[in-house]
Every structure is written in structure tokens, then in C-alpha cells.
């Protein structure tokens, strides 16, 4: 039987720089992360996704790489990386790393060589135009901050393409040498034991880069090549796409899992926030209905928040306004005219009932759940930091200085720790939540444990059950003759409902927002309290 480990994985995203500083220089490192694996083990995490840790001038949180074959010295050495890999493996956790090959930093020696000499072998590794391209401000990814997607380089006497910030020059992936190098980078990290890659900016990676030259006949071939290479080098490794795409093109990205093993479901994420804002399950049900079923080895990845803004661009203007009104009414909470730069707990105002509902939904959505570090304890955002840095403050381990993240003077920290107030590190931290059995952290750990023993959710056939009521989302998952049903109440009221499933005699609760729910007969009416949820195993069905 195929061991598609990722279908029942719990992925936890760590930014090494912000997680744990072991040597007191104010920057997180691999030794610190290895030391804190207890926390991930206690949560039940099975796979760690590391955001970029490569050498970088760090103008985009590490997504501006200057050397793909190394660790930034601020985080340690390649030796420390291998030690960390060993420690993770010891705890049964896999590691996935960010692969950022749509662009490099302009400080990368390749770009420096490319701009210096027209006859440099690296010249054609980037995308140039001798003439000023038309409409250079069309298609900027960070409106309001980024001005254009082409910039003039005086040394090269030409314009270079950068879909993101001007310090991130796009690689020319049509060039076979660049494609070779991408595979070589993958091979390097696979040899060091990683279980796969979160591939950055996939839609930009495969788009035709140069509008003036012949179009790339099969842009997706690059993804197939990457997947083939990876599968040859390491069986069971996966590619997870960062691709904020419409559902109708997802099939081409998946190609039944022969290209992307997983794709982050950005569409579902936006409708989830709309559902939470409206206190109605309808938007989420709508998205789930529209969502194509990944075929073959494909799988959706679900998330609540990540290290970027909540991108609401796929909602209508009115729907987006509803989300803003509920979760980020102030202009400084919004970003790029399309999203919110807040953490989950901030948006839900620290309301424990709604936070638990959101996490229960994360683990109950068909797909593989991905958690952004710190959300499991309800960390908040720091809006005094620029752009997306608001959600990238260091992990809050305890109530000691710097929240236990670092022993460096506060002004040396890579980002300030969340200082004070309801979300400050003295109030919200791991140590306090470890001691308190009803803490969000313990609730999330219990949910993870249940999710891991409920493979029906990651593997099963999914059916939406209509109970004639938009207050509730009722989902059934059927796998190997076992059926599980999850029910979520989006409202702040008590909602009674009948749950009739043909042939089911008894429901056995696996997880509930209320305590002590015993197994109950199928004809017994049930109800959920405000923002309540329950996961039920069905008994008695004959198939
Ligand atoms: C997507 C990453 O998630 C984001 O943080 C980054 O700024 C862009 N890609 C550019 O690499």
C-alpha cells in the first residue's frame, strides 16, 4: 500500500530566525530549534516546514537568497542543520524546506556576475530587456510598497524582471542551466534528509517570463521534472505549492500528484474567514462544494494563518469589506489593498471559543493542516512593525526577559518580542499554557491527537451533509468502510439539530467542545453550544 504520509500529517511552520536563539545574538538558530523540539512533540506535530534559512541579506524575511547550498551563519552551520535533522528524526518528525527558485537576491553572485558582463555565463540566468518594457507597474505583487516589476540596472545597461521586490531578480527558468541548477539544489537538501519542499511562488515560477520571446510551450513541464527528479532521489518526498490559484487550474498543478503533491488552499482560507465573519457556514460550504477533488496522490493543504497577510483578493469587494469589518477595521491592520496583517488570535480578539472553533475547522477540513508557529498558543500581531513583520514576532516561551526567546539585549533581537497587553509574552506564553490544562495549547494538542487517529479526514471520500441550516457545517468522511462526521457551529447561540445518516445506529464522539459527551443513539437529538464543534464516529453502518 502506498504510504502517503502527508495525507495524515500535521505540518508546523517554523521561521528559524524567530523561534529560539541558543547563543544570545538575538537571532534564532538551529541549535535553539533542536532544543525546543519538545514543544512540537507535545503538540503532536509530524512534519516541520522551515521557511528560508539560507544566507540572505534578509530584506524579505529570507526569501531573498544569496546561496542555496548553505545555512545563514546567523542560524548556525550546515553541521547544526544536520544535527537538527537528526534530532527531528529521533522524534519521528519529517522536515520540509522552502525552495525559493523563482528569484534570487540581487546580491547573489549569479546576479552580480550576470549584471557585470554581457558575456557572463550567468547573464542568461535572469530575464533582461534592453528597452524599457511597457506597463512596468502592471502585476506588482505588493501594491503600495513595490512600484514595478522591471528595474533598470546601470551596470548591465538593461532592465531586469522581478515579480516581487526589486531586490529579488527573477531567474530565467527557460534556461536549461537554471533548470539543472534547481534540480541540483533539490538533490543537495534531499541528500541531507529533507522530506520535501514548500515551493515558493509557483504561479510566477512557471509563467512565461519574457513576453517578447516565444512562449514556453509547456510551463508545467518544469514542475513534472522537479517532481520526477525528487522521486528518483528520495522516495516519499513531496512538493507543496505556494500557489494562490483558482480552483479551475488546480488539476494542472497537481497532475494527479505527479507535479505537486500538495497545494495550499488559498481559496478555502478566504471563505473560511468570510464564514467566521458572517457567523454562517454557507461561504465555507460553497468553497468546499466548488473545490476540485485532487486525484491520484494529490492533496490540499489547509491553514488558518501563515507568515504573510491573509489574502482576501478572491472575495468580492463586499465580502472583503465584511472580513475587514470583523477582523481588521483599521487601515493599519490591512495590507496591499487585499488582506490583513494580523495573527489569528488578534483577529478573533483572543476569544477562546472562536479560536478553538477555528482550530477544530483547520483539522476537520479535508486536507493536510499546516500551523504557523505561535498560533497554537494564541500569539498576537505587533502592528508597529512594517508590512508582514507584524505577524513575525519571536516565539513566546515564557514570561522571562524577551519571552525566553533570547538572552540578547532587547535592541539586538531580529524582531522585537510582543511587548505588553493581552497578547504580550507575559500573558501569552508556552510555559503558562503547559501548566494550564484548559489552555489553547492543550486543546490544540488534543485536537491533533484526535486528527492523527482519524485518517478518514485526510484520506476519505468527503460529502457535505445538508441539515437545512447555515449555522452549521456538517461534513462526512468515508474511508475503508469507516465513517466520521464533523459538525461545527458558526454562531454564538445554541443550535439543536437532528443528525440522520442512513444505517447509523450510534455516534461515538471523538472530540467535542463540551465535556463528557458519551456515545449516543442516532435518533437522539443533539445540539451544539455557541461556536461548538464535535467529531463523531458512526457505528452500525453496513457497507
Ligand atoms: C511568497 C512568500 O510566502 C512571501 O513571504 C515572499 O515575500 C514571496 N513569496 C517572495 O518570495
CSV table of N, CA and C in Angstrom, one decimal, residues 169-318:
chain,number,residue,atom,x,y,z
A,169,UNK,N,15.6,39.4,-8.1
A,169,UNK,CA,15.6,39.3,-9.6
A,169,UNK,C,15.1,37.9,-10.0
A,170,UNK,N,14.2,37.8,-11.0
A,170,UNK,CA,13.6,36.6,-11.4
A,170,UNK,C,14.6,35.7,-12.2
A,171,UNK,N,14.7,34.5,-11.8
A,171,UNK,CA,15.5,33.6,-12.6
A,171,UNK,C,14.9,33.2,-13.9
A,172,UNK,N,15.7,33.0,-14.9
A,172,UNK,CA,15.1,32.6,-16.2
A,172,UNK,C,15.0,31.1,-16.3
A,173,UNK,N,13.9,30.6,-15.9
A,173,UNK,CA,13.7,29.1,-15.8
A,173,UNK,C,13.6,28.4,-17.2
A,174,UNK,N,13.6,29.3,-18.2
A,174,UNK,CA,13.6,28.7,-19.6
A,174,UNK,C,15.0,28.2,-19.9
A,175,UNK,N,16.0,28.7,-19.2
A,175,UNK,CA,17.4,28.4,-19.5
A,175,UNK,C,17.7,27.0,-18.9
A,176,UNK,N,18.1,26.0,-19.7
A,176,UNK,CA,18.3,24.7,-19.2
A,176,UNK,C,19.3,24.7,-18.1
A,177,UNK,N,20.3,25.6,-18.1
A,177,UNK,CA,21.3,25.6,-17.0
A,177,UNK,C,20.6,25.9,-15.7
A,178,UNK,N,19.6,26.8,-15.7
A,178,UNK,CA,18.9,27.2,-14.5
A,178,UNK,C,18.1,26.0,-14.0
A,179,UNK,N,17.5,25.3,-14.9
A,179,UNK,CA,16.6,24.2,-14.5
A,179,UNK,C,17.5,23.1,-13.9
A,180,UNK,N,18.7,22.9,-14.5
A,180,UNK,CA,19.7,21.9,-13.9
A,180,UNK,C,20.0,22.3,-12.5
A,181,UNK,N,20.2,23.6,-12.3
A,181,UNK,CA,20.7,24.1,-11.0
A,181,UNK,C,19.6,23.9,-10.0
A,182,UNK,N,18.3,24.1,-10.4
A,182,UNK,CA,17.2,23.9,-9.5
A,182,UNK,C,17.2,22.4,-9.0
A,183,UNK,N,17.4,21.5,-9.9
A,183,UNK,CA,17.4,20.1,-9.5
A,183,UNK,C,18.6,19.8,-8.6
A,184,UNK,N,19.7,20.4,-8.9
A,184,UNK,CA,20.9,20.2,-8.1
A,184,UNK,C,20.7,20.7,-6.6
A,185,UNK,N,20.0,21.8,-6.5
A,185,UNK,CA,19.7,22.3,-5.2
A,185,UNK,C,18.8,21.3,-4.4
A,186,UNK,N,17.8,20.8,-5.1
A,186,UNK,CA,16.9,19.9,-4.5
A,186,UNK,C,17.7,18.6,-4.1
A,187,UNK,N,18.5,18.2,-5.0
A,187,UNK,CA,19.3,17.0,-4.7
A,187,UNK,C,20.2,17.1,-3.4
A,188,UNK,N,20.7,18.3,-3.3
A,188,UNK,CA,21.6,18.6,-2.1
A,188,UNK,C,20.8,18.5,-0.8
A,189,UNK,N,19.7,19.1,-0.7
A,189,UNK,CA,18.9,19.0,0.5
A,189,UNK,C,18.3,17.7,0.7
A,190,UNK,N,17.9,17.0,-0.4
A,190,UNK,CA,17.3,15.7,-0.2
A,190,UNK,C,18.4,14.7,0.4
A,191,UNK,N,19.7,15.0,-0.1
A,191,UNK,CA,20.8,14.1,0.5
A,191,UNK,C,21.0,14.4,2.0
A,192,UNK,N,20.6,15.6,2.4
A,192,UNK,CA,20.7,15.9,3.9
A,192,UNK,C,19.5,15.4,4.6
A,193,UNK,N,18.5,14.8,3.9
A,193,UNK,CA,17.4,14.1,4.6
A,193,UNK,C,16.1,14.8,4.6
A,194,UNK,N,15.9,15.9,3.9
A,194,UNK,CA,14.6,16.6,3.9
A,194,UNK,C,13.5,15.7,3.2
A,195,UNK,N,12.3,15.8,3.7
A,195,UNK,CA,11.2,15.0,3.1
A,195,UNK,C,10.4,15.8,2.0
A,196,UNK,N,10.9,16.9,1.6
A,196,UNK,CA,10.2,17.6,0.6
A,196,UNK,C,10.4,19.1,0.7
A,197,UNK,N,9.7,19.8,-0.2
A,197,UNK,CA,9.9,21.2,-0.4
A,197,UNK,C,8.5,21.9,-0.4
A,198,UNK,N,8.5,23.1,0.2
A,198,UNK,CA,7.4,24.0,0.0
A,198,UNK,C,7.9,25.0,-1.0
A,199,UNK,N,7.3,24.9,-2.2
A,199,UNK,CA,7.8,25.6,-3.3
A,199,UNK,C,7.2,27.0,-3.4
A,200,UNK,N,8.1,28.0,-3.3
A,200,UNK,CA,7.7,29.4,-3.3
A,200,UNK,C,7.1,29.9,-4.6
A,201,UNK,N,6.1,30.6,-4.6
A,201,UNK,CA,5.6,31.4,-5.7
A,201,UNK,C,5.5,30.6,-7.0
A,202,UNK,N,4.8,29.5,-7.0
A,202,UNK,CA,4.8,28.6,-8.1
A,202,UNK,C,4.1,29.2,-9.4
A,203,UNK,N,3.0,29.9,-9.2
A,203,UNK,CA,2.5,30.5,-10.5
A,203,UNK,C,3.5,31.4,-11.2
A,204,UNK,N,4.3,32.1,-10.5
A,204,UNK,CA,5.3,33.0,-11.1
A,204,UNK,C,6.5,32.2,-11.7
A,205,UNK,N,6.8,31.1,-11.0
A,205,UNK,CA,7.9,30.3,-11.4
A,205,UNK,C,7.6,29.7,-12.8
A,206,UNK,N,6.3,29.4,-13.1
A,206,UNK,CA,6.0,28.8,-14.4
A,206,UNK,C,5.4,29.7,-15.4
A,207,UNK,N,5.2,30.9,-15.1
A,207,UNK,CA,4.6,31.8,-16.1
A,207,UNK,C,5.7,32.2,-17.2
A,208,UNK,N,5.2,32.5,-18.4
A,208,UNK,CA,6.2,32.9,-19.4
A,208,UNK,C,6.8,34.2,-18.9
A,209,UNK,N,8.2,34.2,-18.8
A,209,UNK,CA,8.9,35.3,-18.2
A,209,UNK,C,9.1,36.5,-19.1
A,210,UNK,N,9.2,36.1,-20.4
A,210,UNK,CA,9.6,37.2,-21.3
A,210,UNK,C,8.5,37.3,-22.4
A,211,UNK,N,7.7,38.3,-22.2
A,211,UNK,CA,6.5,38.4,-23.2
A,211,UNK,C,7.0,38.6,-24.6
A,212,UNK,N,8.2,39.0,-24.8
A,212,UNK,CA,8.7,39.3,-26.2
A,212,UNK,C,9.2,38.0,-26.9
A,213,UNK,N,9.6,37.1,-26.1
A,213,UNK,CA,10.2,35.9,-26.8
A,213,UNK,C,9.1,34.8,-26.9
A,214,UNK,N,9.4,33.8,-27.5
A,214,UNK,CA,8.4,32.7,-27.8
A,214,UNK,C,7.9,32.2,-26.5
A,215,UNK,N,6.6,31.9,-26.4
A,215,UNK,CA,6.1,31.4,-25.1
A,215,UNK,C,6.6,30.0,-24.8
A,216,UNK,N,6.8,29.7,-23.5
A,216,UNK,CA,7.2,28.4,-23.1
A,216,UNK,C,6.0,27.4,-23.5
A,217,UNK,N,6.3,26.4,-24.3
A,217,UNK,CA,5.2,25.6,-24.8
A,217,UNK,C,4.5,24.8,-23.7
A,218,UNK,N,5.3,24.4,-22.7
A,218,UNK,CA,4.7,23.6,-21.6
A,218,UNK,C,5.2,24.1,-20.3
A,219,UNK,N,4.6,25.2,-19.7
A,219,UNK,CA,5.2,25.7,-18.5
A,219,UNK,C,5.2,24.7,-17.3
A,220,UNK,N,4.3,23.8,-17.4
A,220,UNK,CA,4.2,22.9,-16.2
A,220,UNK,C,5.2,21.8,-16.3
A,221,UNK,N,5.9,21.7,-17.4
A,221,UNK,CA,6.9,20.6,-17.5
A,221,UNK,C,8.0,20.8,-16.4
A,222,UNK,N,8.3,22.0,-16.1
A,222,UNK,CA,9.3,22.2,-15.0
A,222,UNK,C,8.9,21.5,-13.7
A,223,UNK,N,7.6,21.6,-13.4
A,223,UNK,CA,7.1,21.0,-12.2
A,223,UNK,C,7.2,19.5,-12.3
A,224,UNK,N,6.9,18.9,-13.4
A,224,UNK,CA,7.0,17.5,-13.6
A,224,UNK,C,8.4,17.0,-13.5
A,225,UNK,N,9.3,17.8,-14.1
A,225,UNK,CA,10.8,17.5,-14.0
A,225,UNK,C,11.2,17.5,-12.5
A,226,UNK,N,10.8,18.5,-11.8
A,226,UNK,CA,11.2,18.6,-10.4
A,226,UNK,C,10.7,17.4,-9.6
A,227,UNK,N,9.4,17.1,-9.9
A,227,UNK,CA,8.8,16.0,-9.1
A,227,UNK,C,9.5,14.7,-9.5
A,228,UNK,N,9.8,14.4,-10.8
A,228,UNK,CA,10.4,13.2,-11.2
A,228,UNK,C,11.8,13.1,-10.5
A,229,UNK,N,12.5,14.1,-10.6
A,229,UNK,CA,13.9,14.1,-10.0
A,229,UNK,C,13.8,13.8,-8.5
A,230,UNK,N,12.9,14.5,-7.8
A,230,UNK,CA,12.8,14.3,-6.4
A,230,UNK,C,12.4,12.9,-6.1
A,231,UNK,N,11.5,12.3,-6.8
A,231,UNK,CA,11.0,10.9,-6.5
A,231,UNK,C,12.2,9.9,-6.8
A,232,UNK,N,13.0,10.2,-7.8
A,232,UNK,CA,14.2,9.4,-8.0
A,232,UNK,C,15.2,9.4,-6.9
A,233,UNK,N,15.4,10.6,-6.4
A,233,UNK,CA,16.4,10.8,-5.3
A,233,UNK,C,15.9,10.4,-4.0
A,234,UNK,N,14.6,10.6,-3.7
A,234,UNK,CA,14.1,10.2,-2.4
A,234,UNK,C,12.7,9.8,-2.4
A,235,UNK,N,12.4,8.5,-2.3
A,235,UNK,CA,11.0,8.0,-2.3
A,235,UNK,C,10.2,8.7,-1.2
A,236,UNK,N,9.0,9.1,-1.5
A,236,UNK,CA,8.1,9.6,-0.4
A,236,UNK,C,8.3,11.1,-0.2
A,237,UNK,N,9.3,11.7,-0.9
A,237,UNK,CA,9.4,13.2,-0.7
A,237,UNK,C,8.2,13.9,-1.4
A,238,UNK,N,7.9,15.1,-1.0
A,238,UNK,CA,6.7,15.8,-1.5
A,238,UNK,C,7.1,17.2,-1.9
A,239,UNK,N,6.2,17.7,-2.8
A,239,UNK,CA,6.3,19.1,-3.2
A,239,UNK,C,5.0,19.8,-2.8
A,240,UNK,N,5.1,20.8,-2.0
A,240,UNK,CA,3.9,21.6,-1.5
A,240,UNK,C,3.9,23.0,-2.2
A,241,UNK,N,2.9,23.3,-3.0
A,241,UNK,CA,3.0,24.5,-3.7
A,241,UNK,C,2.4,25.7,-3.0
A,242,UNK,N,3.1,26.8,-2.9
A,242,UNK,CA,2.5,28.1,-2.6
A,242,UNK,C,2.0,28.6,-3.9
A,243,UNK,N,0.7,28.4,-4.1
A,243,UNK,CA,0.1,28.8,-5.3
A,243,UNK,C,-1.3,29.3,-5.0
A,244,UNK,N,-1.5,30.6,-5.0
A,244,UNK,CA,-2.8,31.2,-4.8
A,244,UNK,C,-3.5,31.2,-6.1
A,245,UNK,N,-4.1,30.1,-6.4
A,245,UNK,CA,-4.7,29.9,-7.7
A,245,UNK,C,-6.2,29.6,-7.6
A,246,UNK,N,-6.9,29.8,-8.8
A,246,UNK,CA,-8.3,29.5,-8.8
A,246,UNK,C,-8.4,28.0,-8.9
A,247,UNK,N,-9.6,27.5,-8.4
A,247,UNK,CA,-9.8,26.0,-8.4
A,247,UNK,C,-9.7,25.4,-9.8
A,248,UNK,N,-10.1,26.2,-10.9
A,248,UNK,CA,-10.2,25.5,-12.2
A,248,UNK,C,-8.8,25.2,-12.8
A,249,UNK,N,-7.7,25.7,-12.3
A,249,UNK,CA,-6.4,25.4,-12.8
A,249,UNK,C,-5.6,24.4,-11.9
A,250,UNK,N,-6.3,24.0,-10.8
A,250,UNK,CA,-5.5,23.2,-9.8
A,250,UNK,C,-5.1,21.9,-10.4
A,251,UNK,N,-6.0,21.3,-11.2
A,251,UNK,CA,-5.7,20.0,-11.8
A,251,UNK,C,-4.4,20.0,-12.5
A,252,UNK,N,-4.0,21.1,-13.2
A,252,UNK,CA,-2.8,21.1,-13.9
A,252,UNK,C,-1.6,21.2,-13.0
A,253,UNK,N,-1.8,21.8,-11.9
A,253,UNK,CA,-0.7,21.9,-10.9
A,253,UNK,C,-0.5,20.6,-10.2
A,254,UNK,N,-1.6,19.9,-9.9
A,254,UNK,CA,-1.5,18.5,-9.3
A,254,UNK,C,-1.0,17.5,-10.3
A,255,UNK,N,-1.6,17.5,-11.4
A,255,UNK,CA,-1.4,16.4,-12.4
A,255,UNK,C,-1.4,15.0,-11.6
A,256,UNK,N,-2.4,14.9,-10.9
A,256,UNK,CA,-2.7,13.6,-10.0
A,256,UNK,C,-1.5,13.4,-9.1
A,257,UNK,N,-0.8,14.5,-8.7
A,257,UNK,CA,0.3,14.3,-7.7
A,257,UNK,C,1.6,14.1,-8.4
A,258,UNK,N,1.6,14.0,-9.7
A,258,UNK,CA,2.9,13.8,-10.4
A,258,UNK,C,3.6,15.2,-10.6
A,259,UNK,N,2.9,16.3,-10.3
A,259,UNK,CA,3.7,17.6,-10.2
A,259,UNK,C,3.7,18.0,-8.7
A,260,UNK,N,2.6,18.6,-8.3
A,260,UNK,CA,2.5,19.0,-6.9
A,260,UNK,C,1.8,17.9,-6.1
A,261,UNK,N,2.5,17.5,-5.0
A,261,UNK,CA,1.8,16.6,-4.1
A,261,UNK,C,0.7,17.3,-3.3
A,262,UNK,N,1.0,18.5,-2.9
A,262,UNK,CA,0.0,19.3,-2.2
A,262,UNK,C,0.0,20.8,-2.7
A,263,UNK,N,-1.1,21.4,-2.5
A,263,UNK,CA,-1.2,22.8,-2.8
A,263,UNK,C,-2.0,23.5,-1.7
A,264,UNK,N,-1.4,24.6,-1.2
A,264,UNK,CA,-2.1,25.4,-0.2
A,264,UNK,C,-3.5,25.8,-0.8
A,265,UNK,N,-4.5,25.6,0.0
A,265,UNK,CA,-5.8,26.0,-0.5
A,265,UNK,C,-6.1,27.5,0.0
A,266,UNK,N,-5.7,28.4,-0.9
A,266,UNK,CA,-5.9,29.8,-0.5
A,266,UNK,C,-7.4,30.2,-0.7
A,267,UNK,N,-8.1,29.5,-1.6
A,267,UNK,CA,-9.5,29.9,-1.8
A,267,UNK,C,-10.3,29.5,-0.6
A,268,UNK,N,-10.1,28.3,-0.1
A,268,UNK,CA,-10.8,27.9,1.1
A,268,UNK,C,-10.5,28.8,2.3
A,269,UNK,N,-9.3,29.2,2.4
A,269,UNK,CA,-8.9,30.0,3.5
A,269,UNK,C,-9.7,31.3,3.5
A,270,UNK,N,-9.9,31.9,2.4
A,270,UNK,CA,-10.6,33.2,2.3
A,270,UNK,C,-12.1,33.0,2.7
A,271,UNK,N,-12.6,31.9,2.2
A,271,UNK,CA,-14.0,31.6,2.5
A,271,UNK,C,-14.2,31.2,4.0
A,272,UNK,N,-13.2,30.6,4.5
A,272,UNK,CA,-13.2,30.3,6.0
A,272,UNK,C,-13.3,31.6,6.8
A,273,UNK,N,-12.5,32.6,6.4
A,273,UNK,CA,-12.6,33.9,7.2
A,273,UNK,C,-13.9,34.6,6.9
A,274,UNK,N,-14.4,34.4,5.7
A,274,UNK,CA,-15.8,35.0,5.4
A,274,UNK,C,-16.8,34.4,6.3
A,275,UNK,N,-16.7,33.0,6.4
A,275,UNK,CA,-17.7,32.3,7.2
A,275,UNK,C,-17.6,32.7,8.7
A,276,UNK,N,-16.4,32.8,9.2
A,276,UNK,CA,-16.2,33.2,10.6
A,276,UNK,C,-16.8,34.7,10.8
A,277,UNK,N,-16.5,35.5,9.8
A,277,UNK,CA,-17.0,36.9,9.9
A,277,UNK,C,-18.5,37.0,9.9
A,278,UNK,N,-19.1,36.2,9.0
A,278,UNK,CA,-20.6,36.2,8.9
A,278,UNK,C,-21.3,35.3,9.9
A,279,UNK,N,-20.5,34.5,10.6
A,279,UNK,CA,-21.1,33.5,11.6
A,279,UNK,C,-22.1,32.6,10.8
A,280,UNK,N,-21.7,32.2,9.7
A,280,UNK,CA,-22.5,31.3,8.9
A,280,UNK,C,-21.6,30.3,8.1
A,281,UNK,N,-22.0,29.1,8.1
A,281,UNK,CA,-21.2,28.1,7.4
A,281,UNK,C,-21.3,28.2,5.9
A,282,UNK,N,-22.3,29.0,5.4
A,282,UNK,CA,-22.5,28.9,4.0
A,282,UNK,C,-21.3,29.2,3.1
A,283,UNK,N,-20.5,30.3,3.4
A,283,UNK,CA,-19.4,30.5,2.5
A,283,UNK,C,-18.4,29.4,2.4
A,284,UNK,N,-18.2,28.7,3.5
A,284,UNK,CA,-17.2,27.6,3.6
A,284,UNK,C,-17.8,26.4,2.8
A,285,UNK,N,-19.1,26.2,3.0
A,285,UNK,CA,-19.7,25.1,2.3
A,285,UNK,C,-19.6,25.3,0.8
A,286,UNK,N,-19.9,26.6,0.4
A,286,UNK,CA,-19.8,26.9,-1.0
A,286,UNK,C,-18.4,26.6,-1.6
A,287,UNK,N,-17.4,27.0,-0.8
A,287,UNK,CA,-16.0,26.7,-1.3
A,287,UNK,C,-15.7,25.2,-1.4
A,288,UNK,N,-16.2,24.5,-0.4
A,288,UNK,CA,-15.9,23.1,-0.4
A,288,UNK,C,-16.6,22.4,-1.5
A,289,UNK,N,-17.8,22.9,-1.9
A,289,UNK,CA,-18.5,22.3,-3.0
A,289,UNK,C,-17.8,22.6,-4.3
A,290,UNK,N,-17.2,23.8,-4.4
A,290,UNK,CA,-16.5,24.1,-5.7
A,290,UNK,C,-15.2,23.5,-5.8
A,291,UNK,N,-14.6,23.1,-4.7
A,291,UNK,CA,-13.2,22.6,-4.6
A,291,UNK,C,-13.0,21.3,-5.4
A,292,UNK,N,-12.2,21.3,-6.4
A,292,UNK,CA,-12.0,20.0,-7.1
A,292,UNK,C,-11.3,19.0,-6.2
A,293,UNK,N,-11.6,17.8,-6.4
A,293,UNK,CA,-11.1,16.7,-5.7
A,293,UNK,C,-9.7,16.4,-6.3
A,294,UNK,N,-8.6,16.5,-5.5
A,294,UNK,CA,-7.4,16.1,-6.1
A,294,UNK,C,-7.3,14.6,-6.4
A,295,UNK,N,-6.9,14.3,-7.6
A,295,UNK,CA,-6.8,12.9,-8.0
A,295,UNK,C,-5.5,12.3,-7.6
A,296,UNK,N,-5.4,11.0,-7.7
A,296,UNK,CA,-4.1,10.3,-7.5
A,296,UNK,C,-3.5,10.6,-6.2
A,297,UNK,N,-2.3,11.1,-6.2
A,297,UNK,CA,-1.5,11.3,-5.0
A,297,UNK,C,-1.7,12.8,-4.5
A,298,UNK,N,-2.5,13.5,-5.1
A,298,UNK,CA,-2.7,14.9,-4.8
A,298,UNK,C,-3.4,15.1,-3.5
A,299,UNK,N,-3.2,16.3,-2.8
A,299,UNK,CA,-3.8,16.6,-1.6
A,299,UNK,C,-3.8,18.1,-1.4
A,300,UNK,N,-4.9,18.6,-0.9
A,300,UNK,CA,-4.9,20.0,-0.5
A,300,UNK,C,-4.2,20.2,0.9
A,301,UNK,N,-3.6,21.4,1.0
A,301,UNK,CA,-3.1,21.7,2.4
A,301,UNK,C,-3.9,22.9,2.9
A,302,UNK,N,-4.3,22.8,4.1
A,302,UNK,CA,-5.2,23.8,4.7
A,302,UNK,C,-4.5,24.6,5.8
A,303,UNK,N,-4.9,25.8,6.0
A,303,UNK,CA,-4.2,26.6,7.0
A,303,UNK,C,-5.2,27.7,7.5
A,304,UNK,N,-4.9,28.2,8.7
A,304,UNK,CA,-5.6,29.3,9.2
A,304,UNK,C,-4.8,30.6,8.8
A,305,UNK,N,-3.6,30.7,9.4
A,305,UNK,CA,-2.7,31.8,9.1
A,305,UNK,C,-1.4,31.3,8.6
A,306,UNK,N,-0.6,32.2,8.0
A,306,UNK,CA,0.8,31.9,7.6
A,306,UNK,C,1.6,33.1,7.9
A,307,UNK,N,2.8,33.1,7.4
A,307,UNK,CA,3.7,34.2,7.7
A,307,UNK,C,3.5,35.4,6.8
A,308,UNK,N,2.5,35.4,5.9
A,308,UNK,CA,2.2,36.5,5.1
A,308,UNK,C,0.9,37.1,5.6
A,309,UNK,N,0.3,38.0,4.7
A,309,UNK,CA,-1.0,38.6,5.0
A,309,UNK,C,-2.1,37.5,4.8
A,310,UNK,N,-3.3,37.7,5.4
A,310,UNK,CA,-4.4,36.9,5.0
A,310,UNK,C,-4.8,37.6,3.6
A,311,UNK,N,-4.7,36.8,2.6
A,311,UNK,CA,-5.0,37.3,1.2
A,311,UNK,C,-6.5,37.1,0.9
A,312,UNK,N,-7.3,38.2,0.8
A,312,UNK,CA,-8.7,38.1,0.6
A,312,UNK,C,-9.1,38.6,-0.8
A,313,UNK,N,-8.1,38.5,-1.7
A,313,UNK,CA,-8.3,39.1,-3.1
A,313,UNK,C,-9.3,38.3,-3.9
A,314,UNK,N,-9.6,37.1,-3.5
A,314,UNK,CA,-10.5,36.3,-4.3
A,314,UNK,C,-12.0,36.5,-3.9
A,315,UNK,N,-12.2,37.2,-2.8
A,315,UNK,CA,-13.6,37.5,-2.4
A,315,UNK,C,-14.1,38.7,-3.2
A,316,UNK,N,-15.4,38.9,-3.2
A,316,UNK,CA,-15.9,40.1,-3.9
A,316,UNK,C,-15.5,41.3,-2.9
A,317,UNK,N,-15.6,42.5,-3.5
A,317,UNK,CA,-15.3,43.7,-2.7
A,317,UNK,C,-16.1,43.7,-1.4
A,318,UNK,N,-17.4,43.4,-1.6
A,318,UNK,CA,-18.3,43.5,-0.4
A,318,UNK,C,-18.0,42.4,0.6
